[in-house]
Short mmCIF file of C-alpha atoms and ligand atoms in Angstrom, two decimals:
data_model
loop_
_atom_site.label_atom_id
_atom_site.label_comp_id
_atom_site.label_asym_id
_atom_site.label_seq_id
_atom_site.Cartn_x
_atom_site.Cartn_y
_atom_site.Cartn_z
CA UNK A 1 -6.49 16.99 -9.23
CA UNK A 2 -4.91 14.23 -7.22
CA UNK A 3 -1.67 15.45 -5.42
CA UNK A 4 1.03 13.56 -6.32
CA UNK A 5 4.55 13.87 -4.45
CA UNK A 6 7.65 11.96 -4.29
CA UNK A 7 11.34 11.72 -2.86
CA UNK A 8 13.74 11.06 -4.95
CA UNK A 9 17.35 10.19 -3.35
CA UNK A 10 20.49 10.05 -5.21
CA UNK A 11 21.56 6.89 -3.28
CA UNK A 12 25.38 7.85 -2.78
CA UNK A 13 25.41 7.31 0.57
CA UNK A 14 22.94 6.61 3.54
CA UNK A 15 19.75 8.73 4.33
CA UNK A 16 20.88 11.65 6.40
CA UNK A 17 18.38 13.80 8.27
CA UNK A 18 18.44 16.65 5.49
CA UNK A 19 16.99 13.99 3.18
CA UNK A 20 14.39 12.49 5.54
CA UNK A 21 12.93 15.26 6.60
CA UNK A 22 12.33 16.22 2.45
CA UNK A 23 10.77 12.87 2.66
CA UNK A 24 8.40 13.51 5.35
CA UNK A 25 7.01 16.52 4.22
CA UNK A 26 6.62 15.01 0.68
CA UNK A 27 4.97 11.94 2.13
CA UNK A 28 3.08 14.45 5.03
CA UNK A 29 1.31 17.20 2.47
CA UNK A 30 0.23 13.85 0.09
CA UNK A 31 -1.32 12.04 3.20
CA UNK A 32 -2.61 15.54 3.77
CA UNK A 33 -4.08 16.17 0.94
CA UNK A 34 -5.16 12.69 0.22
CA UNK A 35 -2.79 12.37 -2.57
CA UNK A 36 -0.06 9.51 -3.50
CA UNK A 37 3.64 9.42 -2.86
CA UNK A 38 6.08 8.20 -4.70
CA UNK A 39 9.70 6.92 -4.26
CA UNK A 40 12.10 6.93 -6.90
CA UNK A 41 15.63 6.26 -6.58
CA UNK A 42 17.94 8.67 -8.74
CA UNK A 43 21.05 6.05 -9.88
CA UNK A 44 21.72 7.61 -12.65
CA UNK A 45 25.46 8.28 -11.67
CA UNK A 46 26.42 4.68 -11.51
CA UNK A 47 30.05 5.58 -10.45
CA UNK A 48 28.19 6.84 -6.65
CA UNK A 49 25.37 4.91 -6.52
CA UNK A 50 25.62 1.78 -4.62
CA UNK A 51 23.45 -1.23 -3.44
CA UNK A 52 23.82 -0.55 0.07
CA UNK A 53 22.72 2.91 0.06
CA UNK A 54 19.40 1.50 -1.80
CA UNK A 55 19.65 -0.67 1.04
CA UNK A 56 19.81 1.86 3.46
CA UNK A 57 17.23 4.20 1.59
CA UNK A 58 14.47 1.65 2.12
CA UNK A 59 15.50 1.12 5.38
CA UNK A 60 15.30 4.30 6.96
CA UNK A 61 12.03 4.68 4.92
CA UNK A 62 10.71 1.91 6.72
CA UNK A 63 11.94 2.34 9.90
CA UNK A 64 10.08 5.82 9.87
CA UNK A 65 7.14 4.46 8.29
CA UNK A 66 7.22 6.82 5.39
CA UNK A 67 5.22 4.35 2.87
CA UNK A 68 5.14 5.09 -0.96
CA UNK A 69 1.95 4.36 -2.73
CA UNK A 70 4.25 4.10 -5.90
CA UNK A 71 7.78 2.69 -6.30
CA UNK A 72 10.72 2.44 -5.85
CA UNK A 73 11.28 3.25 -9.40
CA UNK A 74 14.58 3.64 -10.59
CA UNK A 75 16.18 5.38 -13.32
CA UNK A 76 18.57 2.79 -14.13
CA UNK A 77 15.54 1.09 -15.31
CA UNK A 78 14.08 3.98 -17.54
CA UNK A 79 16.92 4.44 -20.39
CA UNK A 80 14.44 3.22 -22.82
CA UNK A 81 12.12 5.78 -21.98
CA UNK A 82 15.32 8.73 -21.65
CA UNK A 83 16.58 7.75 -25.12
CA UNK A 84 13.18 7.89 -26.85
CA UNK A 85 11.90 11.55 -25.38
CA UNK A 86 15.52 12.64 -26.32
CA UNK A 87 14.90 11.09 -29.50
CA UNK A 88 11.49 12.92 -29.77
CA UNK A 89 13.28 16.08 -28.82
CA UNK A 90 15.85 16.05 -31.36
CA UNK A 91 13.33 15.26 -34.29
CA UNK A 92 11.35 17.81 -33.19
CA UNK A 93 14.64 20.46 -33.52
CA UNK A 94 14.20 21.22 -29.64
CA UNK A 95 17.38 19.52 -28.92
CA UNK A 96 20.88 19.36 -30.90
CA UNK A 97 24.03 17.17 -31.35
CA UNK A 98 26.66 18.96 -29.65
CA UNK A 99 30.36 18.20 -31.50
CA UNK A 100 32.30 20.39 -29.38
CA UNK A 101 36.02 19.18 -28.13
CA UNK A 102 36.85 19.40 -24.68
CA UNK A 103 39.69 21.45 -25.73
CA UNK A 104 36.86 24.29 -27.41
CA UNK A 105 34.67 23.89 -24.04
CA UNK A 106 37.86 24.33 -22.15
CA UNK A 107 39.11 27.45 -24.04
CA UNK A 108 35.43 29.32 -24.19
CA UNK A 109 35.23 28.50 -20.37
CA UNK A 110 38.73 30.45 -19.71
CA UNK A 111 38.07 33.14 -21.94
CA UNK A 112 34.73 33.86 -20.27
CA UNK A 113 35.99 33.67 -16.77
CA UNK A 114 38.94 36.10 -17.96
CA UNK A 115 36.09 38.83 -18.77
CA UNK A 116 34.48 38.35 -15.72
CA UNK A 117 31.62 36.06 -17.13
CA UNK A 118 29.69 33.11 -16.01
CA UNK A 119 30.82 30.31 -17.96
CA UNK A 120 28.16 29.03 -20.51
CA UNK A 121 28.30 27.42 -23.84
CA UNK A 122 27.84 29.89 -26.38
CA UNK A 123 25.41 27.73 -28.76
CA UNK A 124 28.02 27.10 -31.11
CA UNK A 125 26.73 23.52 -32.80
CA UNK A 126 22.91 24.83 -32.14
CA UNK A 127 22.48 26.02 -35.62
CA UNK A 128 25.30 24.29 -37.23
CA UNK A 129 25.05 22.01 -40.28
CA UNK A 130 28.24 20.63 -40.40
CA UNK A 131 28.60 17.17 -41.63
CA UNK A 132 30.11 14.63 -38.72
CA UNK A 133 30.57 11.13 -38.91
CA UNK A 134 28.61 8.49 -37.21
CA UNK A 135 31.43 8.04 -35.06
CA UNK A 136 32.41 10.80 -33.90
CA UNK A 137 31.12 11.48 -30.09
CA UNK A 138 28.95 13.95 -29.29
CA UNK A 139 26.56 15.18 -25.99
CA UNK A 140 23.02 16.30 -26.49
CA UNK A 141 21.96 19.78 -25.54
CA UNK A 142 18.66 21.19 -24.56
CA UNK A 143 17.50 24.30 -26.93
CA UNK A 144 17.15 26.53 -23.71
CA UNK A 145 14.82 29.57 -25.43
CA UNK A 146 17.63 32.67 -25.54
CA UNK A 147 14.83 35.61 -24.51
CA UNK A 148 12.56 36.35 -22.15
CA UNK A 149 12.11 35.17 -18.48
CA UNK A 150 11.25 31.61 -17.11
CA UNK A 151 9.68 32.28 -13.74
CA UNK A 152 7.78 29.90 -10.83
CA UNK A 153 5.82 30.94 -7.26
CA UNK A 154 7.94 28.86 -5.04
CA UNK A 155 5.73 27.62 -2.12
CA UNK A 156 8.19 28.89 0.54
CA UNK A 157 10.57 30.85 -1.20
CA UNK A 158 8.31 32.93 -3.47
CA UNK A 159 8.55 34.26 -6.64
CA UNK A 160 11.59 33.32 -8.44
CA UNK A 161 12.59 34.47 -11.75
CA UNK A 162 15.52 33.60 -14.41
CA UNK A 163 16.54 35.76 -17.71
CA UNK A 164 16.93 33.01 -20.03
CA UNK A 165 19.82 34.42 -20.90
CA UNK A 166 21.69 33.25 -17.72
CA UNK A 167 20.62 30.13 -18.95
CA UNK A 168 22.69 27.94 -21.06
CA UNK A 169 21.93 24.89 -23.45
CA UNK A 170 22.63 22.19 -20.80
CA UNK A 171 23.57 19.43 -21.81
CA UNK A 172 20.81 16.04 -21.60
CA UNK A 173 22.67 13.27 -22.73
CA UNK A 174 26.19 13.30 -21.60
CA UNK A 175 28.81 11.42 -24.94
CA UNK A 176 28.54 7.92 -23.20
CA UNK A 177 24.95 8.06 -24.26
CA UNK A 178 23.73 8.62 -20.67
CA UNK A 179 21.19 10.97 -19.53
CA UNK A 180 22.11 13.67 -17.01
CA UNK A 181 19.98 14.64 -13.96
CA UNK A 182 17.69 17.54 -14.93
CA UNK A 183 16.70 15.80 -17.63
CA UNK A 184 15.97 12.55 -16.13
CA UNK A 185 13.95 14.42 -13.21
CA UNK A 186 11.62 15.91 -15.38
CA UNK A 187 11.06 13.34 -17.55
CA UNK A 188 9.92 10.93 -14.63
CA UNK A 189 8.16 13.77 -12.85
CA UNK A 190 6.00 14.29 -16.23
CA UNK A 191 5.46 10.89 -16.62
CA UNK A 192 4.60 9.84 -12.87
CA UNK A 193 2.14 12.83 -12.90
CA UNK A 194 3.85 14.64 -9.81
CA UNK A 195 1.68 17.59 -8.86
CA UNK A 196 4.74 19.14 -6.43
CA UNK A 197 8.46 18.88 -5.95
CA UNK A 198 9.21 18.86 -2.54
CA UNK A 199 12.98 19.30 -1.88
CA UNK A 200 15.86 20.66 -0.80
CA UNK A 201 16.83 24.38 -2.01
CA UNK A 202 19.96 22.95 -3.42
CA UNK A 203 17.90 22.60 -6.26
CA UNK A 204 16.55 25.95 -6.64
CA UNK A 205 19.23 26.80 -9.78
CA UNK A 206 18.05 23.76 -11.49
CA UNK A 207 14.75 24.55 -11.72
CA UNK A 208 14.63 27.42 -14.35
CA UNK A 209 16.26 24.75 -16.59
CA UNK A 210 13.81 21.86 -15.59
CA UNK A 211 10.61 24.16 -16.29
CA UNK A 212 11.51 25.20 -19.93
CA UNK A 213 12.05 21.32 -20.50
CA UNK A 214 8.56 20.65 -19.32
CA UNK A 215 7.43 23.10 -21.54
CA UNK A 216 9.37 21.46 -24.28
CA UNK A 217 7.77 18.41 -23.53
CA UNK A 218 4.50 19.79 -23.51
CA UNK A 219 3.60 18.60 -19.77
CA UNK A 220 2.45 20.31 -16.53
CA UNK A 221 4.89 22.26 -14.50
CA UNK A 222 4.33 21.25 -11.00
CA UNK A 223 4.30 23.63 -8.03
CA UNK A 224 7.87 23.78 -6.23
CA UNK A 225 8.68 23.63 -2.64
CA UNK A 226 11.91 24.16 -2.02
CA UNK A 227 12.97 23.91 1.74
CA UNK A 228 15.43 25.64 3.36
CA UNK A 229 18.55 23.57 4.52
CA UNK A 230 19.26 22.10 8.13
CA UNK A 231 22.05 23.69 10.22
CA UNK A 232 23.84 22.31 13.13
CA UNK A 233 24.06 23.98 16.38
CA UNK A 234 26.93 26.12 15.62
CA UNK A 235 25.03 27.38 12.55
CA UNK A 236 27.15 25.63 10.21
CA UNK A 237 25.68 23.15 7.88
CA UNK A 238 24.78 19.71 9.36
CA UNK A 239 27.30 17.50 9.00
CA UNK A 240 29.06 14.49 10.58
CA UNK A 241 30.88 16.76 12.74
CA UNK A 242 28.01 17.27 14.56
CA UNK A 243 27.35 13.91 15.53
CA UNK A 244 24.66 11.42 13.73
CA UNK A 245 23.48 12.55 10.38
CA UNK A 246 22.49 9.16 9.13
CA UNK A 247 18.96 8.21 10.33
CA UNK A 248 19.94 4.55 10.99
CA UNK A 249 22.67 5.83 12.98
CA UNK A 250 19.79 7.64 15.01
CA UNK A 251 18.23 3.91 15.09
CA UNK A 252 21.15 2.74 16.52
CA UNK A 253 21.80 5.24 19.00
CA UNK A 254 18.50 4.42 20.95
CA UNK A 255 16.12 6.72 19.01
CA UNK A 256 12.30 5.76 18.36
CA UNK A 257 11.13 6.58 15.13
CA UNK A 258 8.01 8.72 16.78
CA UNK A 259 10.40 11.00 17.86
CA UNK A 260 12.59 11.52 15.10
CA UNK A 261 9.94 12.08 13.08
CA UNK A 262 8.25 14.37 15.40
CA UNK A 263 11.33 16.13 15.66
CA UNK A 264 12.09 15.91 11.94
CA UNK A 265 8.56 17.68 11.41
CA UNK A 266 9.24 20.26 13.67
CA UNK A 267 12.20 21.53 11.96
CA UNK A 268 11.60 23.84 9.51
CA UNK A 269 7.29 24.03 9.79
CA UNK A 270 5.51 25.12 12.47
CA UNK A 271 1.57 24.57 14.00
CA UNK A 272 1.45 27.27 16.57
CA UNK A 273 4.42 26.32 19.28
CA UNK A 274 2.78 23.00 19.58
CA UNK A 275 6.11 20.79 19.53
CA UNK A 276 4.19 17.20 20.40
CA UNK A 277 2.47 15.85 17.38
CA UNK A 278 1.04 12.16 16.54
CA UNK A 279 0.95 11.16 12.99
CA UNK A 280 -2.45 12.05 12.67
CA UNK A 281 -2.15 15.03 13.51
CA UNK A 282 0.91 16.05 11.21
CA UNK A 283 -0.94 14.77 8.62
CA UNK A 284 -3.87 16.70 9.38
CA UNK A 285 -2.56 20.50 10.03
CA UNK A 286 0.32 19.84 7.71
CA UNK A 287 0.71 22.57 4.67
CA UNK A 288 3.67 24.27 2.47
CA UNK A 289 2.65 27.27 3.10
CA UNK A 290 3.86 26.76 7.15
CA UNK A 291 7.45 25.82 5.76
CA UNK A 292 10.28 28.36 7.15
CA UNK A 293 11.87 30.43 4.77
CA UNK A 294 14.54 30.03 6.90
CA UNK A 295 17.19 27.49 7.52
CA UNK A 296 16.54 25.25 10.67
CA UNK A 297 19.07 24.32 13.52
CA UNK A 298 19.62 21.12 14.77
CA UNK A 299 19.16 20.56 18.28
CA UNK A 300 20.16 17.38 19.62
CA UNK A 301 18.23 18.54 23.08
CA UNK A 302 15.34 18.69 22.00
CA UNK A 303 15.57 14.97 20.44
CA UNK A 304 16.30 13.59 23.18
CA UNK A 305 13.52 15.30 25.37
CA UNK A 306 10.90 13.89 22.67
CA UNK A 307 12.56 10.55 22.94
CA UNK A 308 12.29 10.50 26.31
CA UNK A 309 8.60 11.32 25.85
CA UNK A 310 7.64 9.01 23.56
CA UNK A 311 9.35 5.96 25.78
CA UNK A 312 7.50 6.91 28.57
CA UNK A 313 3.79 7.82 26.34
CA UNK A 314 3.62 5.31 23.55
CA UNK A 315 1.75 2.11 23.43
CA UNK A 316 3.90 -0.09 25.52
CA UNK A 317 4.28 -2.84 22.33
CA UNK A 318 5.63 -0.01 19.83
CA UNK A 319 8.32 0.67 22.11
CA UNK A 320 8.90 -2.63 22.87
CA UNK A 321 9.34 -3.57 19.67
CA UNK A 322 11.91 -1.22 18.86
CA UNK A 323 13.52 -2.69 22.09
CA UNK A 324 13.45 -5.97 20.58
CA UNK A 325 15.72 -4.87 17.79
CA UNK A 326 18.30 -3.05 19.90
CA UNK A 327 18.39 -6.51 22.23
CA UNK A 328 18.88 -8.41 19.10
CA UNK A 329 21.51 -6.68 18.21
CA UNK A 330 23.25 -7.17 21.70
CA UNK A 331 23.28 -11.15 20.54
CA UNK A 332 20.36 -11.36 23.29
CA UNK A 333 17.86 -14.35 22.71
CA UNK A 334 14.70 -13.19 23.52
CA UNK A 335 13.42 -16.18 24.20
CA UNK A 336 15.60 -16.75 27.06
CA UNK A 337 14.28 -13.71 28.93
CA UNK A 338 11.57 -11.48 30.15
CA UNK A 339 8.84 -10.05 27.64
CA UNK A 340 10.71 -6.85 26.39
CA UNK A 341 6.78 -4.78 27.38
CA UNK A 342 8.29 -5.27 31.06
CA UNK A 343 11.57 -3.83 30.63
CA UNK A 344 9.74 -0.98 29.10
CA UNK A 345 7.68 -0.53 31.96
CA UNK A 346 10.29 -0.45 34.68
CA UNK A 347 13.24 1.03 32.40
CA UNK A 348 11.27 3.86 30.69
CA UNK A 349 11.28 6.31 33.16
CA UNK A 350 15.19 5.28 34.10
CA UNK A 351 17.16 5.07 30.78
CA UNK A 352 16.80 7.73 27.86
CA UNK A 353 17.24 6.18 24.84
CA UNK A 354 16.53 2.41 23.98
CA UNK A 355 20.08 1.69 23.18
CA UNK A 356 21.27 2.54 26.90
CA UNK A 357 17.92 0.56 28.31
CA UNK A 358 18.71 -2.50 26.28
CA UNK A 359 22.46 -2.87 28.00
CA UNK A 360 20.76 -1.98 31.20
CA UNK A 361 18.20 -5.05 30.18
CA UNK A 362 20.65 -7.49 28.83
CA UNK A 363 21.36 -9.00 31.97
CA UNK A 364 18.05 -10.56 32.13
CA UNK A 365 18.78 -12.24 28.83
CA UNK A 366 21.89 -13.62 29.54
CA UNK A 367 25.02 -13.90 32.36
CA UNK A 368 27.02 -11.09 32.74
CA UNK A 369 30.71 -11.17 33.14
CA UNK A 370 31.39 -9.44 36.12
CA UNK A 371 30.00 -7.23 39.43
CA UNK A 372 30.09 -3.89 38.91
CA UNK A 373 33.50 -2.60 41.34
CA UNK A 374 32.20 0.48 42.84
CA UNK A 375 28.91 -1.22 43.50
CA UNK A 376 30.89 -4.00 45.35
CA UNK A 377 32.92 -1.63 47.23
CA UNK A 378 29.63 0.92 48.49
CA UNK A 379 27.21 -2.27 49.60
CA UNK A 380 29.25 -5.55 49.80
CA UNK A 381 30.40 -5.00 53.99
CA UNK A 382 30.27 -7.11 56.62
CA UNK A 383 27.09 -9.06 57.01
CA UNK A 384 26.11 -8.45 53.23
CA UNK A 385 26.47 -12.49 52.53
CA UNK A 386 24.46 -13.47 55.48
CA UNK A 387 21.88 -10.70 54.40
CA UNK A 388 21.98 -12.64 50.90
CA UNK A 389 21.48 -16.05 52.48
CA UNK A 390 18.31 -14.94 54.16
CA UNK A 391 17.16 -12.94 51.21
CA UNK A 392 17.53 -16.68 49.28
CA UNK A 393 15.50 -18.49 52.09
CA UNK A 394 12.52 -16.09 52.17
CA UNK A 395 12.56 -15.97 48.04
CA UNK A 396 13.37 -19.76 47.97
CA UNK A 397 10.16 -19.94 49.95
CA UNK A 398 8.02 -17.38 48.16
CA UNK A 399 4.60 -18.20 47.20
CA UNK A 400 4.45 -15.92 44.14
CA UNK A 401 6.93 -14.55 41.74
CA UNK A 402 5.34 -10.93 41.74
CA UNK A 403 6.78 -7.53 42.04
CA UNK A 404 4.75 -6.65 45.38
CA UNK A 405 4.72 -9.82 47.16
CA UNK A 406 8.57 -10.15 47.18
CA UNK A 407 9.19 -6.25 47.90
CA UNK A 408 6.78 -6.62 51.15
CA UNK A 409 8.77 -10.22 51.84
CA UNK A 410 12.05 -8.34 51.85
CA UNK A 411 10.98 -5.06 53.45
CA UNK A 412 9.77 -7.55 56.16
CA UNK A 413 13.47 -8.66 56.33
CA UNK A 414 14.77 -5.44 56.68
CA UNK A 415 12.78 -4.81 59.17
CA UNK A 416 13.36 -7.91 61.13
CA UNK A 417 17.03 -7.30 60.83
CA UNK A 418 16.99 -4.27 61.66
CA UNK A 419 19.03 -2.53 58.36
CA UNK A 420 17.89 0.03 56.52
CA UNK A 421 15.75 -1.28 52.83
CA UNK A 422 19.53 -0.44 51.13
CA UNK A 423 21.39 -3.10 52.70
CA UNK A 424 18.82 -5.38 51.36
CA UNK A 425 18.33 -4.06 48.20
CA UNK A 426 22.11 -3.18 47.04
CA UNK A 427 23.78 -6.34 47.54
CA UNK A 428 20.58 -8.38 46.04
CA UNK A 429 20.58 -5.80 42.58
CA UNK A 430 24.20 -6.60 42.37
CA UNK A 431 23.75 -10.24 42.84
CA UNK A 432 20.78 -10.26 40.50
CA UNK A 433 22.46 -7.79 37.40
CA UNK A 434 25.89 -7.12 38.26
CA UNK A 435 25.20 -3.58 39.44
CA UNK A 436 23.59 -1.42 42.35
CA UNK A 437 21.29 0.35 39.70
CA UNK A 438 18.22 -1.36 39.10
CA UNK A 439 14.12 -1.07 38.82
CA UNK A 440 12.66 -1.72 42.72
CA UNK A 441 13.78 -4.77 43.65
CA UNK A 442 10.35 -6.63 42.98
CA UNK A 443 10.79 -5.07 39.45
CA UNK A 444 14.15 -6.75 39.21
CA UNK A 445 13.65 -9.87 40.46
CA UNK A 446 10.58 -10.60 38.20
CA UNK A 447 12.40 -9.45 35.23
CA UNK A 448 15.14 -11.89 36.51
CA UNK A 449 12.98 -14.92 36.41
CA UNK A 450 12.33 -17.30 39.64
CA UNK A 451 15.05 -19.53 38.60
CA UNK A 452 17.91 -17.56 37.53
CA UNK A 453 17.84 -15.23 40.53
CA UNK A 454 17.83 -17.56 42.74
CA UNK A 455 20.70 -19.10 40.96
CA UNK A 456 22.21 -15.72 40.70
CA UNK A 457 21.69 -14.73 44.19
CA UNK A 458 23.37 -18.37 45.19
CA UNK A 459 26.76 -17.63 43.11
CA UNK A 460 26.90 -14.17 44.67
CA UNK A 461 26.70 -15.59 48.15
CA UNK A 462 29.55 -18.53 46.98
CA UNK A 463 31.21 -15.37 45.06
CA UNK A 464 31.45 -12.74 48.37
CA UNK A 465 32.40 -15.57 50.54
CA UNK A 466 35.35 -16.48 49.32
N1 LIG B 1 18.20 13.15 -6.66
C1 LIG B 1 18.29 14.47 -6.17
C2 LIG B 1 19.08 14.52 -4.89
O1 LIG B 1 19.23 13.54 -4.24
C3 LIG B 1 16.95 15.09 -5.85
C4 LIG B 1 16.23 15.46 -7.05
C5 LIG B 1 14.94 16.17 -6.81
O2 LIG B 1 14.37 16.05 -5.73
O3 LIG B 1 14.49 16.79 -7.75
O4 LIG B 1 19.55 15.55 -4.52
#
């Protein structure tokens, strides 16, 4: 059997963590198991589903380099398919024409909830033969069997049984002539031959309903995974309030995809207490049967200490590619600047997310606006512009624009002026970026460029003189 998985967003909004981390595992036990994945886009509900969240869906797919074998399908595109197994259904007498008013559904409901019952419709047009005219609107319902038990071995939840008697006949085409969710979902899970649902428990009610369809339909019931939910770090479920839910948001916040996907991973399956895992290696000690039963926390911490780690441990060119994007986005031109592999390699230990490094970088893309006050106050004194003059002549002079040439030229300086390496340093970082926190000055004025620091260092001098 090939193992077949797939993700299937309702795209209402923009991929949130919750939803990604479904993803990854679906994606993670196929890879795993040497299966296919699937993506299919649930836009059924055409009031909440918009372009942009499709957008946004692919996006944060992409970004996290969650590929799909198969897709994006969407279900938009399937109606043909809906109306003819609903179709089949009917002729075979496992689904009915449903007639009832709103005003019936409405008085059954209230007269249920008044004796204390779950509200379910009580069957009423499955075995009637009235006559009704073509006009006259009706839903379609699902013959739900009335005895006996539908029951499935959830991979981390267990054994899960229903009465069908809880069960109602739910309804699979709704009276505009649309199909409804647990309909669609099984139909394109039969038909795109997916071997296990992997997703949130949210959808642990549905599935009694969804397997007695299958068997309707005479297909495979596929193993279920249903994963426990994703908490804040109050305990409360995840939610904006928290911070960043959407995973682009986590883009633009400085994140690198490694590390939210090695954190997404983490939460809620375990290998041991190994926390740091390449892709590879998810892929290869991956399994369902390592999913918490539990919900998982969110801990923002921890995020950031895998960021960190993955700035500092990844192939220099993945990480400055992601730089790339958050410079981009800062209106920088590339072009007009250092290689973005240097600024990883003297900003990775100093900044802790991408976003902060690429403001801390920008300066060596284009002019700032202004020196930094405080700086200006600690380091420009007395002396500082003469210090900057000589600093000019011996950099003017330099035979080679390298990061240890031009620290030993101006350590020689401090030392033949007597100052501490500071009074060198300070007032040339400020000159060169606008503030007193920099890479070692060789760092800096390499990333700088021979030309523009020397132009740079030239307005400070004009600047602090007058
Ligand atoms: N479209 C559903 C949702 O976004 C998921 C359906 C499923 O995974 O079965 O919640």
């Amino acid at each position: 059997m090939v193992v077949k998985t797939r993700f299937a967003p309702s795209p209402t909004g923009y991929l949130h963590v919750g939803g990604a981390r479904t993803a990854l595992f679906s994606w993670l036990y196929a890879k795993h198991c040497g299966g296919q994945f699937v993506l299919r886009i649930e836009d059924t509900d055409r009031e909440r589903s918009t372009q942009p969240a499709i957008d946004a869906i692919i996006e944060s797919m992409q970004w996290l380099n969650l590929a799909w074998d198969e897709g994006p399908y969407y279900q938009t595109k399937r109606f043909d398919r809906y109306r003819e197994v609903i179709d089949k259904l009917l002729a075979e007498g496992k689904a009915y024409k449903c007639y009832c008013s709103k005003e019936r559904l409405e008085k059954m409901r209230e007269e249920q909830m008044a004796h204390g019952l779950k509200p379910r419709y009580d069957g009423h047009c499955r075995d009637s033969h009235e006559e009704h005219s073509p006009d006259e609107p009706y839903v379609v319902r699902f013959k739900n069997p009335t005895e006996g038990t539908v029951a499935f071995d959830d991979m981390v939840k267990g054994h899960i049984e229903f009465s069908n008697s809880e069960l109602d006949d739910f309804i699979i085409q709704r009276s505009d002539g649309t199909p409804t969710y647990n309909f669609c979902v099984v139909v394109d899970d039969a038909d795109m031959g997916i071997t296990h649902v992997i997703r949130g428990d949210d959808h642990v009610n549905n599935t009694p309903r969804q397997i007695n369809l299958y068997k309707a339909l005479g297909a495979p019931v596929p193993v279920f995974c249903h994963v426990a939910m994703i908490l804040g770090d109050d305990g409360t479920k995840l939610s904006k309030r928290h911070g960043a839910v959407s995973v682009m948001q986590y883009r633009e916040d400085g994140y690198l995809p490694q590390a939210l996907v090695n954190y997404l991973v983490r939460l809620g399956w375990s290998h041991g207490d190994q926390e740091i895992f390449s892709v590879p290696e998810m892929i290869e000690y991956f399994s369902l049967d390592a999913i918490s039963k539990s919900a998982s926390s969110f801990n923002t911490k921890k995020l950031d200490w895998l960021n960190a780690h993955y700035m500092k441990t990844l192939p220099i060119e993945e990480v400055a590619a992601e730089l790339a994007w958050h410079l981009e986005r800062l209106q920088a031109d590339l072009k007009a600047g250092p290689d973005p592999k240097l600024v990883v390699k003297a900003y990775a230990e100093r900044t802790h997310t991408l976003k902060e490094m690429a403001a801390k970088a920008l300066c060596y893309y284009q002019d700032f606006a202004s020196y930094d006050p405080a700086g200006v106050k600690k380091w420009i004194k007395e002396g500082s512009v003469d210090v900057l003059k000589a600093a000019l002549e011996i950099l003017t002079a330099a035979p080679a624009w390298e990061a240890q040439p031009l620290d030993e030229a101006l350590s020689d300086l401090a030392k033949r002026l007597e100052i501490g390496m500071g009074k060198v340093g300070q007032p040339l970082r400020l000159a060169l970026t606008g503030t007193a926190t920099s890479p070692g000055i060789g760092d800096t004025l390499v990333l700088c460029g021979r030309e523009r620091s020397l132009q740079r260092i030239a307005a400070a001098i004009a600047y602090f003189s007058a």
